Coordinates of C-alpha atoms and ligand atoms in Angstrom, one line a residue:
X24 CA -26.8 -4.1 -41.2
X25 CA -23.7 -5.0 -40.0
X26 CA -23.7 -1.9 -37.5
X27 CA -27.0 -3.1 -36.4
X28 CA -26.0 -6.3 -35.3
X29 CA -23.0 -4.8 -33.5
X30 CA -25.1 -2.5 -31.5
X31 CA -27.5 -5.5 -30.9
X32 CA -24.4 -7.3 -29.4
X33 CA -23.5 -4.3 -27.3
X34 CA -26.7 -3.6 -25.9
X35 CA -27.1 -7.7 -25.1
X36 CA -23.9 -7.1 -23.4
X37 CA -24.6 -4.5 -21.4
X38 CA -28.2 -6.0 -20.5
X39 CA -26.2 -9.2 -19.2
X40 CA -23.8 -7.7 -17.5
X41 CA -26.1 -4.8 -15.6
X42 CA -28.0 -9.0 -15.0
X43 CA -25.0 -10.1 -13.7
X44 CA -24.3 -7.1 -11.8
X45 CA -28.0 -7.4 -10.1
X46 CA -26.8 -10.4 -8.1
X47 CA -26.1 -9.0 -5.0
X48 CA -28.3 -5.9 -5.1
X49 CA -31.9 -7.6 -5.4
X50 CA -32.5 -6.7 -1.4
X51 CA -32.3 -2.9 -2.6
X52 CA -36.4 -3.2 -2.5
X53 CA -36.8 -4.9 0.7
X54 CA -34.4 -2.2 2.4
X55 CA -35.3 1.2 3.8
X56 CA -32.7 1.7 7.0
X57 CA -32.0 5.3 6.9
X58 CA -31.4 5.4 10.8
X59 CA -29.0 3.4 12.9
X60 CA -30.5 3.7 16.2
X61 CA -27.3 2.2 17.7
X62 CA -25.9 -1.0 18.3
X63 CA -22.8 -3.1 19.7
X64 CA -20.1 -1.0 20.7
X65 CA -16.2 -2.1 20.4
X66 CA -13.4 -0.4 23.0
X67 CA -10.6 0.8 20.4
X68 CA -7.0 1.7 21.4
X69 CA -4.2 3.5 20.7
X70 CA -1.2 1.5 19.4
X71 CA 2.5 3.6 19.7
X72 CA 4.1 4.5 16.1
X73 CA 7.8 2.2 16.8
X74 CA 8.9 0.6 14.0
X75 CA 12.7 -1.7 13.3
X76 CA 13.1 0.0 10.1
X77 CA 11.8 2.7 7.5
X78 CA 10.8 0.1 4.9
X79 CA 8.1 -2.5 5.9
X80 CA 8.6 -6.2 5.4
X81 CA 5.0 -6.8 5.4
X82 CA 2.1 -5.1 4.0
X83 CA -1.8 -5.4 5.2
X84 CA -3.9 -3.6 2.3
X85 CA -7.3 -2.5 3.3
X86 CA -10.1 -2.2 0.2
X87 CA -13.2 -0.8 2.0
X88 CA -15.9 -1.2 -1.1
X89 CA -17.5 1.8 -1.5
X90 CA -15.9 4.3 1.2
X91 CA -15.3 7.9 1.5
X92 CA -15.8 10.1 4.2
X93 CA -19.6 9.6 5.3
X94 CA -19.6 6.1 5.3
X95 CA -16.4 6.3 7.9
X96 CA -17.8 9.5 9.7
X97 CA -21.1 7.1 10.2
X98 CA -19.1 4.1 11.3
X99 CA -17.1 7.0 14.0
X100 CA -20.6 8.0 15.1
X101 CA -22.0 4.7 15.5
X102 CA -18.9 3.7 17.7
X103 CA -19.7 6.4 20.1
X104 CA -16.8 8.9 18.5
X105 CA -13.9 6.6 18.2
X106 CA -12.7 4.0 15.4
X107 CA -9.6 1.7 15.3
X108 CA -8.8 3.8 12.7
X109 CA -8.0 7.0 14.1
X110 CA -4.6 5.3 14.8
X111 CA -3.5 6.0 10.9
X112 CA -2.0 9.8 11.6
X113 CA -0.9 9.6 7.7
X114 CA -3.6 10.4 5.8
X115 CA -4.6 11.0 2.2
X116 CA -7.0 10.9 -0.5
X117 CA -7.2 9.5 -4.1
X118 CA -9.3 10.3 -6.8
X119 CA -11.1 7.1 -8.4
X120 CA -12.0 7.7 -12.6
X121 CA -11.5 4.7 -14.4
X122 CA -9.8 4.6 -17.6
X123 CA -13.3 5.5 -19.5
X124 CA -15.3 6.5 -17.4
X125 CA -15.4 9.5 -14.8
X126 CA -17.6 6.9 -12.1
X127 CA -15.4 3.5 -11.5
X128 CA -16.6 0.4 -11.0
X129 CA -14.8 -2.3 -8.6
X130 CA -13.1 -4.1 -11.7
X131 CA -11.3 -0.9 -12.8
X132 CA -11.0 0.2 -9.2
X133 CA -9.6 -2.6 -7.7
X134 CA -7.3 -3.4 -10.6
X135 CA -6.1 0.6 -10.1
X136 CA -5.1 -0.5 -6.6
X137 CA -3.6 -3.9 -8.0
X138 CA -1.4 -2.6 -10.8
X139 CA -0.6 1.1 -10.4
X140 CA -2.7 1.1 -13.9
X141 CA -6.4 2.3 -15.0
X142 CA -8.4 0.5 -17.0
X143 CA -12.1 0.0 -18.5
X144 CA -14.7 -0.6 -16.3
X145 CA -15.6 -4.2 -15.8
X146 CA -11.9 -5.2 -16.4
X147 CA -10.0 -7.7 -13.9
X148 CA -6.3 -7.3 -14.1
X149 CA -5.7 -6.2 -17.6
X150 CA -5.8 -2.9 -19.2
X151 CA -8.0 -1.0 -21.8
X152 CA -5.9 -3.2 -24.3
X153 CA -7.0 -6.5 -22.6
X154 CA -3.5 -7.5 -21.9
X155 CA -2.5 -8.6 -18.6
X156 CA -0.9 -6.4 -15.7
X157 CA 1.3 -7.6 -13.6
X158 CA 0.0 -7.0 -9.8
X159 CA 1.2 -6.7 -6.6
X160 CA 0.7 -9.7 -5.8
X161 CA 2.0 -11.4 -8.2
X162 CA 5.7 -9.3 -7.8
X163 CA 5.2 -10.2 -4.2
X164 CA 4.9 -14.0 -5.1
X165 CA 8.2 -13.2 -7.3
X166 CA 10.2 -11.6 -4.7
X167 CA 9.7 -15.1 -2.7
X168 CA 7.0 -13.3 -0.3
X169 CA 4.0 -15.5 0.8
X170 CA 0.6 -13.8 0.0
X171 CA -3.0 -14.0 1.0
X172 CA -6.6 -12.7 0.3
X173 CA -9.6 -11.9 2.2
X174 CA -12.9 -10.8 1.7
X175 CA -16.6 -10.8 2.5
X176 CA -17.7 -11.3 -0.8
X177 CA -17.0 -13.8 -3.2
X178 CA -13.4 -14.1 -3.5
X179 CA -14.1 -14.3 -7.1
X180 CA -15.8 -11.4 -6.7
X181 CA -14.3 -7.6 -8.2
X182 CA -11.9 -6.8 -5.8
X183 CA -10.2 -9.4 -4.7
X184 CA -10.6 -11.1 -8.7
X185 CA -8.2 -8.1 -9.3
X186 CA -5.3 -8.6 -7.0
X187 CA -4.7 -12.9 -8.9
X188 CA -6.5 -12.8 -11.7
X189 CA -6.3 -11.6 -15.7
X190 CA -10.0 -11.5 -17.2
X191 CA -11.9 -8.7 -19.7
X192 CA -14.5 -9.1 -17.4
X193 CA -15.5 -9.2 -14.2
X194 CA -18.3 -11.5 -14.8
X195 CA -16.2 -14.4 -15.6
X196 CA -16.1 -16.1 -12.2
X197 CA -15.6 -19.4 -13.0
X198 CA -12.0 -18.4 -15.2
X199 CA -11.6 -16.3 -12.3
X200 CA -11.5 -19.0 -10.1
X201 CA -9.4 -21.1 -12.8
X202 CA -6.7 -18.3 -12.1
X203 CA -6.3 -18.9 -8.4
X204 CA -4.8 -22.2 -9.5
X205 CA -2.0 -20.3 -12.2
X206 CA -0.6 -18.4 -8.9
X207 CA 1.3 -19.8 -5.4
X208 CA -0.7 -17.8 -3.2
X209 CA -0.7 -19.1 0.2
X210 CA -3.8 -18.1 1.5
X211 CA -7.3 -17.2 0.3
X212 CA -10.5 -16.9 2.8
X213 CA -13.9 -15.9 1.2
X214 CA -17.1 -17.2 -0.5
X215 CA -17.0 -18.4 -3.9
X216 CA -17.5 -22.1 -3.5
X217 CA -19.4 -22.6 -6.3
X218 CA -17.3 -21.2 -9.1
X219 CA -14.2 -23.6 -8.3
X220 CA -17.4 -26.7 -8.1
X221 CA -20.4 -26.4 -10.1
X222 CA -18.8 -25.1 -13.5
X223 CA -19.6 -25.3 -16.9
X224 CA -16.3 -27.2 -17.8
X225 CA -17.0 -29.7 -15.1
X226 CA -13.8 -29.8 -13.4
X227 CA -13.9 -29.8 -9.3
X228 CA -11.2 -26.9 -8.8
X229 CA -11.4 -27.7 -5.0
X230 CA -10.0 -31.1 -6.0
X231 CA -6.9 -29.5 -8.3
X232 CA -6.2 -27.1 -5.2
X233 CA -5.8 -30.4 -2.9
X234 CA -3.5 -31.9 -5.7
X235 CA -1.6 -28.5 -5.3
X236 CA -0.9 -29.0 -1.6
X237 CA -3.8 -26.6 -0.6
X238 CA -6.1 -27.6 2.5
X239 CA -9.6 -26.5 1.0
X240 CA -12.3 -25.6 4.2
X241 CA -15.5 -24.4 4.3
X242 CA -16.3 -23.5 7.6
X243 CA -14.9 -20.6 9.5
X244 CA -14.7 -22.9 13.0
X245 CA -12.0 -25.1 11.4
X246 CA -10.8 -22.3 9.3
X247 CA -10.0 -20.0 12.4
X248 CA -7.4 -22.5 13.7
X249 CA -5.4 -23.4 10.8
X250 CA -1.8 -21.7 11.5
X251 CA 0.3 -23.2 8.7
X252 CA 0.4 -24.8 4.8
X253 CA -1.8 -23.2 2.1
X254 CA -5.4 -22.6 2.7
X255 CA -7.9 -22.2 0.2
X256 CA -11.5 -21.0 2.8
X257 CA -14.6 -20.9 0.7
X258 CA -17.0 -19.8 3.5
X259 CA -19.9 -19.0 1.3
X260 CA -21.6 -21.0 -2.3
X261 CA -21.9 -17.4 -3.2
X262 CA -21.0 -14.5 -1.1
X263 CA -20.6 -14.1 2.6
X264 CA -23.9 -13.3 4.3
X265 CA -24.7 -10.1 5.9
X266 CA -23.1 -9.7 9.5
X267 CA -25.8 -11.4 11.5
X268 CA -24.9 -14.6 9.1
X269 CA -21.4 -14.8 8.7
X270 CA -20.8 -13.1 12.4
X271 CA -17.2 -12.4 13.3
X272 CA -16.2 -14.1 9.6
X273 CA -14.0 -10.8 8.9
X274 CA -11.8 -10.1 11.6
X275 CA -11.5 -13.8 12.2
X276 CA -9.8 -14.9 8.7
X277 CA -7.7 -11.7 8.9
X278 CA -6.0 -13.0 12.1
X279 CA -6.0 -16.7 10.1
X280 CA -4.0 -15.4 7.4
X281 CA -1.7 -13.6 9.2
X282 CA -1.0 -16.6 11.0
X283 CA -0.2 -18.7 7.9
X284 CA 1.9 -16.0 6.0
X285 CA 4.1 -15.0 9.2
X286 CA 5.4 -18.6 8.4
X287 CA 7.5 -17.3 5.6
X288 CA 10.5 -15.2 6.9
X289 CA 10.8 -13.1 4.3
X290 CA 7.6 -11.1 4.4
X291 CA 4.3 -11.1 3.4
X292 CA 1.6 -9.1 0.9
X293 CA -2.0 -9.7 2.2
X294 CA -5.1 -7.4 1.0
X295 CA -8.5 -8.0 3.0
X296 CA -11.5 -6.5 1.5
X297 CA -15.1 -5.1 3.5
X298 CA -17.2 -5.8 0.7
X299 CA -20.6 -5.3 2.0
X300 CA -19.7 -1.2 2.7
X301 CA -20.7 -1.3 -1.2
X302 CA -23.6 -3.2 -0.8
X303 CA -25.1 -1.2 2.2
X304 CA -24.4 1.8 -0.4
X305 CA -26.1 0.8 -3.5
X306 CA -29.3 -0.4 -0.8
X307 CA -29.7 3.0 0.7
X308 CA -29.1 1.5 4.0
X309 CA -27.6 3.5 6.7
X310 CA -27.4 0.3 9.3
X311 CA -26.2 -1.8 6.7
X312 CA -23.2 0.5 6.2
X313 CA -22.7 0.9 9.8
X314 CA -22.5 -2.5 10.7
X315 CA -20.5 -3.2 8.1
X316 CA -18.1 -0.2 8.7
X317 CA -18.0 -1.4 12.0
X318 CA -16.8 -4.7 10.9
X319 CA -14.3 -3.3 9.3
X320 CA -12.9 -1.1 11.9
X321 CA -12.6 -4.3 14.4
X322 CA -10.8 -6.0 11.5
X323 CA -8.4 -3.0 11.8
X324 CA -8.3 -3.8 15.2
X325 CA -7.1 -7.3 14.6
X326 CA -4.0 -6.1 11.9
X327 CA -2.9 -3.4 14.6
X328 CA -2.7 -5.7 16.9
X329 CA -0.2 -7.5 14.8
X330 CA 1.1 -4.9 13.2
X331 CA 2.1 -3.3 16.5
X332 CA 4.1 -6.0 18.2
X333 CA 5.7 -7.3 15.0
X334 CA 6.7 -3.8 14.4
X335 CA 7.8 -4.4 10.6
X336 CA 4.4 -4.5 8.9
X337 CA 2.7 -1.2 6.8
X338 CA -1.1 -1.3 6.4
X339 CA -2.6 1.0 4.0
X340 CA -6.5 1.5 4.0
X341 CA -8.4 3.1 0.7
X342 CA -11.6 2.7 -0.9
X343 CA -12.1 1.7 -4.9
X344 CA -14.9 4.3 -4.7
X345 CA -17.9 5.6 -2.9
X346 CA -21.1 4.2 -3.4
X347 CA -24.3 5.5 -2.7
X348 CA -23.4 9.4 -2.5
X349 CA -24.0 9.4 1.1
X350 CA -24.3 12.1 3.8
X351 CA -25.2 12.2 7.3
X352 CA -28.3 14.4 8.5
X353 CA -28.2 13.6 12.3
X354 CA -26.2 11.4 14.9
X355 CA -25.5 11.2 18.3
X356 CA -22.2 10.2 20.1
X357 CA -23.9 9.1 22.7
X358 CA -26.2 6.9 21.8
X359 CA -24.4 5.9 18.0
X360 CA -27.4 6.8 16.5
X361 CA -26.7 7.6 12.7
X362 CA -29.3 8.7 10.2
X363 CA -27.8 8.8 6.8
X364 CA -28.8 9.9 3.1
X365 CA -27.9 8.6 0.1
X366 CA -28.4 10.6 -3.4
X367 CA -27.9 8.0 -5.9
X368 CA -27.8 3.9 -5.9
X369 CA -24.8 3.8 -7.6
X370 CA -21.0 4.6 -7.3
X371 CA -20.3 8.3 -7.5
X372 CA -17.1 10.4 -8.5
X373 CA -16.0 11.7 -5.1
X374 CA -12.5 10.9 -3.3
X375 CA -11.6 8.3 -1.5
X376 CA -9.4 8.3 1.8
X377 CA -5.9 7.0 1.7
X378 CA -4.7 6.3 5.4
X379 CA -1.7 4.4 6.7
X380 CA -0.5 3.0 9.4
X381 CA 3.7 1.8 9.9
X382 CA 6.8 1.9 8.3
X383 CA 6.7 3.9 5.2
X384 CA 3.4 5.5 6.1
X385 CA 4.2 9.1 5.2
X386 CA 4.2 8.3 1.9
X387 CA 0.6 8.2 1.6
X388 CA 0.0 11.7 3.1
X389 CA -1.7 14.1 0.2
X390 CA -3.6 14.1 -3.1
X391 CA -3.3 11.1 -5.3
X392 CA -4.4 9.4 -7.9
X393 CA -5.3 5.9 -7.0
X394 CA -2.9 4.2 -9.2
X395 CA -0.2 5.6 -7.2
X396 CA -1.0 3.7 -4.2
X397 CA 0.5 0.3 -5.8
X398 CA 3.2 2.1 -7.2
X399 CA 3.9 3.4 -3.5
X400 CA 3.4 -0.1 -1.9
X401 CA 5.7 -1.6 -4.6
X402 CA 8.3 0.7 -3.7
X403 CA 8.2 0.2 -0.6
X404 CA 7.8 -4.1 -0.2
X405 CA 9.4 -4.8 -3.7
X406 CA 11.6 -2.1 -3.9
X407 CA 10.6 -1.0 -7.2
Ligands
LIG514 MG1 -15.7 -5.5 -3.9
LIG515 ZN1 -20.8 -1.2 -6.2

């Protein structure tokens, strides 16, 4: 009996969460792109390896949600054979399993890249014993460094959830968003809006973030000017809308949050996420990927550009995993037509690419796991 009513409780659980997973995959039925007959080009350029010192002072960390090697081989197509990206000589790759399962999700993924630690699926920021891990961020807040967060989802959302908050589950946005307010980051740009207003407990988090000194925005025109003080940007009720909606939203609050953390002289920890590479993934949806991918590259664009005249800053790109099993059946470099094929609509076991960019770069060259990646980035802007 009592057995029975445990596996009843599991299987509820597991129905609720695979619900609350659904969210953002409902346009799976409506979409079919397998070809991406080519688009908006961007110019990319080559920006010269001279750095001060070996050890960086800041570090821009990358998440592309759900890339490996096709989904950046379709974004190289699509941009006519050349990608921002091609910059990062130091390359590696990391393998993905969770701490019970062989497939990650983003929860154990992107706490992987947070802590240096795996853990269960559907975990934020603790580990298969539910107890809190100390992140990256958080030792960056320690060390005095500001810090900031970007993404195109909901910054409540998996990946970025990871990098400030402590939760069993990945589902509990609105004590997600109650963590935001238990940290000093400095910046945070993404959608979200309602988890910090329409909650269950009834408290206007927007209005606690004020009393905390944080300037709380909604819209990106505002938001892109905003060069100092702590910004919270909720640019989205839920999450970010597909490029054609939320437009240059990406690269835009990159170069925002740059601008704010370059305030604080002794360094700064920043991780931007490309969300929707995931989403385009589970679809089946070779021009959603591309796009997105695309996206992402000019948001590379934007750090280099930084990166290379401040001449102290390491960014380090990688994935959480690949979704979608994708491959790539025909393109053309001349045209940045793609047609693309995905085997399954879920995340899959394969590697993900590790590529860096500045001082300390080498030390993502090889086979990893992806737990090592924080431990190398500690090492580097912590010094432990
Ligand atoms: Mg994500
Ligand atoms: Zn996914």
């Amino acid at each position: 009996m009592k057995q029975r009513t445990i596996i009843l409780f599991f299987t509820l659980l597991t129905l609720f969460q695979a619900a609350a997973q659904e969210e953002y995959l409902n346009k799976k039925a409506e979409v079919n792109e397998k070809i991406y007959t080519g688009g908006i080009f961007h110019e990319v350029k080559s920006f010269p390896e001279k750095f001060r010192k070996k050890k960086p002072k800041n570090v821009i960390f990358f998440i592309v949600d759900g890339m490996s090697l096709p989904h950046l081989h379709a974004a190289m197509t699509a941009n006519k054979g050349s990608l921002y990206v091609e910059n990062f000589k130091k390359i590696g790759f990391a393998k993905t399993h969770s701490a019970n399962n062989y497939i990650t999700d983003s929860a154990a993924g992107g706490t992987a890249l947070s802590t240096g630690e795996k853990t269960n699926n559907g975990a934020i920021g603790v580990g298969p014993d539910k107890k809190p891990l100390k992140t990256i961020l958080e030792e960056a807040e320690d060390k005095g460094l500001a810090t900031g967060l970007v993404s195109t989802s909901a910054i409540t959302h998996a990946t970025p959830a990871s990098f400030i908050a402590h939760q069993p589950s990945r589902n509990m946005y609105e004590e997600i968003a109650d963590d935001f307010l238990k940290t000093d980051i400095d910046v945070f740009i993404g959608g979200g809006y309602k988890h910090f207003t329409q909650r269950k407990d009834g408290r206007d988090l927007t209005e606690e973030l004020k009393q905390k000194g944080y300037r709380v925005e909604q819209d990106m025109d505002v938001i892109q000017h905003i060069t100092s003080g702590k910004l919270a940007g909720l640019t989205a009720k839920d999450h970010n809308g597909r490029i054609k909606e939320r437009g240059d939203m990406l690269p835009l609050a990159t170069n925002t949050a740059i601008n704010i953390l370059i305030n604080n002289r002794k360094g700064f920890f920043l991780m931007v996420e490309a969300s929707q590479i995931d989403w385009g993934g589970h679809a089946g949806s070779t021009i959603y990927v591309a796009e997105e991918m695309l996206d992402f590259d000019r948001t590379v664009g934007v750090a280099l550009e930084f990166a290379a005249k401040n001449k102290q800053t390491l960014i380090v790109i990688t994935s959480d995993h690949e979704t979608g099993g994708m491959t790539i059946l025909n393109g053309d470099y001349k045209t940045g037509m793609v047609q693309g094929e995905f085997t399954t609509g879920g995340h899959t076991g394969l590697m993900v690419p590790v590529l860096a960019w500045g001082p300390g770069a080498e030390e993502f060259s090889g086979f990893m796991e992806n737990t090592e990646i924080k431990k190398k980035i500690s090492k580097l802007l912590i010094g432990k």
